[in-house]
mmCIF file of C-alpha atoms in Angstrom:
data_model
loop_
_atom_site.group_PDB
_atom_site.id
_atom_site.type_symbol
_atom_site.label_atom_id
_atom_site.label_comp_id
_atom_site.label_asym_id
_atom_site.label_seq_id
_atom_site.Cartn_x
_atom_site.Cartn_y
_atom_site.Cartn_z
ATOM 1 C CA UNK A 1 106.531 109.083 131.408
ATOM 2 C CA UNK A 2 105.999 111.389 128.451
ATOM 3 C CA UNK A 3 107.350 109.693 125.332
ATOM 4 C CA UNK A 4 105.401 111.093 122.391
ATOM 5 C CA UNK A 5 106.617 114.691 122.578
ATOM 6 C CA UNK A 6 110.317 114.230 122.069
ATOM 7 C CA UNK A 7 112.750 116.196 119.944
ATOM 8 C CA UNK A 8 115.134 114.318 117.710
ATOM 9 C CA UNK A 9 118.392 115.999 116.714
ATOM 10 C CA UNK A 10 119.563 115.541 113.148
ATOM 11 C CA UNK A 11 122.208 113.052 114.255
ATOM 12 C CA UNK A 12 119.542 111.119 116.160
ATOM 13 C CA UNK A 13 117.249 111.146 113.151
ATOM 14 C CA UNK A 14 120.010 109.516 111.108
ATOM 15 C CA UNK A 15 120.555 106.849 113.766
ATOM 16 C CA UNK A 16 116.815 106.287 114.040
ATOM 17 C CA UNK A 17 116.380 105.944 110.297
ATOM 18 C CA UNK A 18 119.249 103.463 110.060
ATOM 19 C CA UNK A 19 117.970 101.382 112.972
ATOM 20 C CA UNK A 20 114.444 101.429 111.564
ATOM 21 C CA UNK A 21 115.643 100.303 108.125
ATOM 22 C CA UNK A 22 117.889 97.650 109.665
ATOM 23 C CA UNK A 23 115.070 96.135 111.723
ATOM 24 C CA UNK A 24 112.747 96.171 108.723
ATOM 25 C CA UNK A 25 115.338 94.443 106.590
ATOM 26 C CA UNK A 26 116.050 91.828 109.256
ATOM 27 C CA UNK A 27 112.383 91.086 109.789
ATOM 28 C CA UNK A 28 111.425 91.003 106.106
ATOM 29 C CA UNK A 29 114.483 88.919 105.193
ATOM 30 C CA UNK A 30 113.410 86.429 107.850
ATOM 31 C CA UNK A 31 109.885 86.439 106.409
ATOM 32 C CA UNK A 32 111.185 85.793 102.875
ATOM 33 C CA UNK A 33 113.293 82.908 104.175
ATOM 34 C CA UNK A 34 110.355 81.511 106.139
ATOM 35 C CA UNK A 35 108.003 81.637 103.136
ATOM 36 C CA UNK A 36 110.584 80.087 100.803
ATOM 37 C CA UNK A 37 111.148 77.213 103.218
ATOM 38 C CA UNK A 38 107.493 76.794 104.145
ATOM 39 C CA UNK A 39 106.284 76.818 100.556
ATOM 40 C CA UNK A 40 108.417 73.830 99.721
ATOM 41 C CA UNK A 41 106.374 71.857 102.256
ATOM 42 C CA UNK A 42 103.020 72.621 100.643
ATOM 43 C CA UNK A 43 101.185 69.394 99.856
ATOM 44 C CA UNK A 44 97.491 70.094 100.275
ATOM 45 C CA UNK A 45 95.038 72.894 99.656
ATOM 46 C CA UNK A 46 94.807 73.517 103.401
ATOM 47 C CA UNK A 47 98.518 74.302 103.381
ATOM 48 C CA UNK A 48 97.858 76.974 100.749
ATOM 49 C CA UNK A 49 95.143 78.620 102.821
ATOM 50 C CA UNK A 50 97.312 78.438 105.927
ATOM 51 C CA UNK A 51 100.054 80.214 103.984
ATOM 52 C CA UNK A 52 97.521 82.803 102.853
ATOM 53 C CA UNK A 53 96.295 83.385 106.417
ATOM 54 C CA UNK A 54 99.872 83.636 107.619
ATOM 55 C CA UNK A 55 100.762 86.231 104.950
ATOM 56 C CA UNK A 56 97.609 88.243 105.694
ATOM 57 C CA UNK A 57 98.567 88.407 109.355
ATOM 58 C CA UNK A 58 102.227 89.233 108.703
ATOM 59 C CA UNK A 59 101.327 91.970 106.221
ATOM 60 C CA UNK A 60 98.907 93.561 108.646
ATOM 61 C CA UNK A 61 101.448 93.291 111.438
ATOM 62 C CA UNK A 62 104.280 94.838 109.389
ATOM 63 C CA UNK A 63 102.079 97.636 108.091
ATOM 64 C CA UNK A 64 101.176 98.625 111.626
ATOM 65 C CA UNK A 65 104.501 98.045 113.293
ATOM 66 C CA UNK A 66 106.836 100.107 111.132
ATOM 67 C CA UNK A 67 105.444 103.537 111.876
ATOM 68 C CA UNK A 68 108.111 106.160 111.229
ATOM 69 C CA UNK A 69 106.581 109.118 113.015
ATOM 70 C CA UNK A 70 108.840 110.798 115.518
ATOM 71 C CA UNK A 71 106.019 110.771 118.039
ATOM 72 C CA UNK A 72 105.893 106.971 117.753
ATOM 73 C CA UNK A 73 109.545 105.987 117.379
ATOM 74 C CA UNK A 74 110.184 105.361 121.066
ATOM 75 C CA UNK A 75 107.352 102.813 121.087
ATOM 76 C CA UNK A 76 108.393 101.359 117.741
ATOM 77 C CA UNK A 77 111.989 100.812 118.856
ATOM 78 C CA UNK A 78 110.901 99.381 122.206
ATOM 79 C CA UNK A 79 108.714 96.876 120.419
ATOM 80 C CA UNK A 80 111.431 95.968 117.908
ATOM 81 C CA UNK A 81 113.859 95.295 120.757
ATOM 82 C CA UNK A 82 111.262 93.202 122.555
ATOM 83 C CA UNK A 83 110.737 91.145 119.414
ATOM 84 C CA UNK A 84 114.452 90.768 118.774
ATOM 85 C CA UNK A 85 114.721 92.736 115.521
ATOM 86 C CA UNK A 86 116.899 95.376 117.184
ATOM 87 C CA UNK A 87 119.353 95.399 120.064
ATOM 88 C CA UNK A 88 120.073 98.444 122.243
ATOM 89 C CA UNK A 89 123.466 98.590 120.497
ATOM 90 C CA UNK A 90 121.710 99.405 117.211
ATOM 91 C CA UNK A 91 120.469 102.616 118.828
ATOM 92 C CA UNK A 92 123.834 103.816 120.128
ATOM 93 C CA UNK A 93 124.039 107.579 119.768
ATOM 94 C CA UNK A 94 120.515 108.379 120.874
ATOM 95 C CA UNK A 95 120.283 110.448 124.052
ATOM 96 C CA UNK A 96 120.473 108.539 127.324
ATOM 97 C CA UNK A 97 116.998 109.810 128.083
ATOM 98 C CA UNK A 98 115.565 108.202 124.919
ATOM 99 C CA UNK A 99 117.504 104.987 125.446
ATOM 100 C CA UNK A 100 116.211 104.729 128.999
ATOM 101 C CA UNK A 101 112.629 105.181 127.838
ATOM 102 C CA UNK A 102 113.036 102.606 125.076
ATOM 103 C CA UNK A 103 114.619 100.068 127.453
ATOM 104 C CA UNK A 104 111.943 100.652 130.008
ATOM 105 C CA UNK A 105 109.106 100.164 127.503
ATOM 106 C CA UNK A 106 110.829 97.128 125.995
ATOM 107 C CA UNK A 107 110.629 95.383 129.342
ATOM 108 C CA UNK A 108 106.886 95.920 129.731
ATOM 109 C CA UNK B 1 66.580 79.916 78.082
ATOM 110 C CA UNK B 2 65.488 78.878 81.568
ATOM 111 C CA UNK B 3 68.390 77.187 83.304
ATOM 112 C CA UNK B 4 67.889 77.673 87.025
ATOM 113 C CA UNK B 5 64.747 75.592 87.477
ATOM 114 C CA UNK B 6 65.936 72.191 86.364
ATOM 115 C CA UNK B 7 65.331 68.795 87.888
ATOM 116 C CA UNK B 8 68.254 66.487 88.399
ATOM 117 C CA UNK B 9 67.642 62.739 88.548
ATOM 118 C CA UNK B 10 69.564 60.745 91.123
ATOM 119 C CA UNK B 11 71.869 59.384 88.424
ATOM 120 C CA UNK B 12 72.481 62.921 87.182
ATOM 121 C CA UNK B 13 73.191 64.106 90.702
ATOM 122 C CA UNK B 14 75.899 61.440 90.995
ATOM 123 C CA UNK B 15 77.437 62.502 87.685
ATOM 124 C CA UNK B 16 77.246 66.154 88.680
ATOM 125 C CA UNK B 17 78.878 65.531 92.033
ATOM 126 C CA UNK B 18 81.705 63.542 90.451
ATOM 127 C CA UNK B 19 82.325 66.171 87.774
ATOM 128 C CA UNK B 20 82.203 68.943 90.356
ATOM 129 C CA UNK B 21 84.716 67.161 92.596
ATOM 130 C CA UNK B 22 86.925 66.324 89.630
ATOM 131 C CA UNK B 23 87.091 69.937 88.451
ATOM 132 C CA UNK B 24 87.778 71.153 91.964
ATOM 133 C CA UNK B 25 90.582 68.640 92.359
ATOM 134 C CA UNK B 26 92.105 69.541 88.986
ATOM 135 C CA UNK B 27 91.992 73.245 89.694
ATOM 136 C CA UNK B 28 93.268 73.067 93.258
ATOM 137 C CA UNK B 29 96.014 70.586 92.309
ATOM 138 C CA UNK B 30 97.111 73.073 89.649
ATOM 139 C CA UNK B 31 97.073 75.843 92.243
ATOM 140 C CA UNK B 32 99.180 73.810 94.667
ATOM 141 C CA UNK B 33 101.681 73.096 91.896
ATOM 142 C CA UNK B 34 101.748 76.746 90.865
ATOM 143 C CA UNK B 35 102.363 77.963 94.418
ATOM 144 C CA UNK B 36 105.071 75.364 95.033
ATOM 145 C CA UNK B 37 106.896 76.381 91.858
ATOM 146 C CA UNK B 38 106.324 80.116 92.296
ATOM 147 C CA UNK B 39 107.459 80.155 95.894
ATOM 148 C CA UNK B 40 110.870 78.868 94.936
ATOM 149 C CA UNK B 41 111.331 82.060 92.907
ATOM 150 C CA UNK B 42 110.669 84.387 95.834
ATOM 151 C CA UNK B 43 113.597 86.761 96.271
ATOM 152 C CA UNK B 44 112.200 90.054 97.489
ATOM 153 C CA UNK B 45 109.480 91.312 99.791
ATOM 154 C CA UNK B 46 107.456 92.433 96.763
ATOM 155 C CA UNK B 47 107.367 88.815 95.610
ATOM 156 C CA UNK B 48 105.812 87.882 98.958
ATOM 157 C CA UNK B 49 103.084 90.505 98.639
ATOM 158 C CA UNK B 50 102.433 89.481 95.043
ATOM 159 C CA UNK B 51 101.995 85.903 96.250
ATOM 160 C CA UNK B 52 99.659 87.139 98.956
ATOM 161 C CA UNK B 53 97.582 89.142 96.447
ATOM 162 C CA UNK B 54 97.492 86.150 94.122
ATOM 163 C CA UNK B 55 96.284 83.817 96.888
ATOM 164 C CA UNK B 56 93.647 86.329 98.010
ATOM 165 C CA UNK B 57 92.276 86.491 94.483
ATOM 166 C CA UNK B 58 92.379 82.718 93.928
ATOM 167 C CA UNK B 59 90.675 82.039 97.251
ATOM 168 C CA UNK B 60 87.931 84.487 96.491
ATOM 169 C CA UNK B 61 87.542 83.082 93.001
ATOM 170 C CA UNK B 62 87.368 79.459 94.175
ATOM 171 C CA UNK B 63 84.933 80.280 96.968
ATOM 172 C CA UNK B 64 82.567 81.864 94.491
ATOM 173 C CA UNK B 65 83.016 79.487 91.594
ATOM 174 C CA UNK B 66 82.339 76.127 93.218
ATOM 175 C CA UNK B 67 78.695 76.651 94.100
ATOM 176 C CA UNK B 68 76.978 73.277 94.410
ATOM 177 C CA UNK B 69 73.358 74.341 94.275
ATOM 178 C CA UNK B 70 71.253 72.558 91.700
ATOM 179 C CA UNK B 71 69.888 75.888 90.536
ATOM 180 C CA UNK B 72 73.443 77.005 89.730
ATOM 181 C CA UNK B 73 75.068 73.840 88.392
ATOM 182 C CA UNK B 74 74.384 74.538 84.720
ATOM 183 C CA UNK B 75 76.241 77.854 85.036
ATOM 184 C CA UNK B 76 78.971 76.320 87.167
ATOM 185 C CA UNK B 77 79.658 73.543 84.672
ATOM 186 C CA UNK B 78 79.536 75.935 81.713
ATOM 187 C CA UNK B 79 82.143 78.104 83.402
ATOM 188 C CA UNK B 80 84.347 75.138 84.317
ATOM 189 C CA UNK B 81 84.298 73.971 80.704
ATOM 190 C CA UNK B 82 85.118 77.467 79.509
ATOM 191 C CA UNK B 83 88.073 77.601 81.867
ATOM 192 C CA UNK B 84 89.258 74.140 80.914
ATOM 193 C CA UNK B 85 88.722 72.353 84.237
ATOM 194 C CA UNK B 86 86.045 70.116 82.720
ATOM 195 C CA UNK B 87 85.366 68.721 79.265
ATOM 196 C CA UNK B 88 81.888 67.844 77.974
ATOM 197 C CA UNK B 89 82.971 64.202 78.261
ATOM 198 C CA UNK B 90 83.143 64.585 82.057
ATOM 199 C CA UNK B 91 79.408 65.284 82.028
ATOM 200 C CA UNK B 92 78.394 62.259 79.955
ATOM 201 C CA UNK B 93 75.108 60.874 81.268
ATOM 202 C CA UNK B 94 73.390 64.201 81.881
ATOM 203 C CA UNK B 95 70.287 64.773 79.783
ATOM 204 C CA UNK B 96 70.848 66.107 76.270
ATOM 205 C CA UNK B 97 68.843 69.142 77.286
ATOM 206 C CA UNK B 98 71.228 69.970 80.131
ATOM 207 C CA UNK B 99 74.306 69.285 78.019
ATOM 208 C CA UNK B 100 73.003 71.589 75.300
ATOM 209 C CA UNK B 101 72.428 74.379 77.802
ATOM 210 C CA UNK B 102 75.865 73.910 79.333
ATOM 211 C CA UNK B 103 77.567 73.912 75.918
ATOM 212 C CA UNK B 104 75.651 76.947 74.848
ATOM 213 C CA UNK B 105 76.564 78.906 77.990
ATOM 214 C CA UNK B 106 80.187 77.768 77.781
ATOM 215 C CA UNK B 107 80.500 79.456 74.397
ATOM 216 C CA UNK B 108 79.255 82.832 75.634
#
């Protein structure tokens, strides 16, 4: 299955950009909420370093995951669906070919 | 002024250990308080990354600062006094020679 050499129409680029931004907002909003709640529970120095380790990992993860290159978007969307930050409905309007590839990769 | 090759009596070692632990507790308690208060103000993703940067810097700073080697203690205590985590009174019982060196370095 060739997924990196795919053309995106202008309409599809708009849909992709919106879905990408939506997933990023959902995931980062959840992170903000999680940190706000978790920080209230901090009692000891170990809790501080656990928070630091957690933020280091999340930052690294987010930096790598949200890769807006057209050659990568099929993988990015598949992963975001797998993780629950997008649903197939958020990608409505993409070609059936792209949607099939994304769904297929999301199940791997 | 030679400060790295200094003998510490057993009584001085006890005083040094207590002062060291006291400063560490004061500073880390202040950090815990600061993070608890600051985290309540988190609204945006940028705030999260600022917190992460802040914790990275504090962790690095604390790791380097609290160096309990007898050859380093004069410098360590001078720095802790300079930063306000210790007062000369916390070191009462050390030799006048050591206290003079610490005071002198703390003013640099």
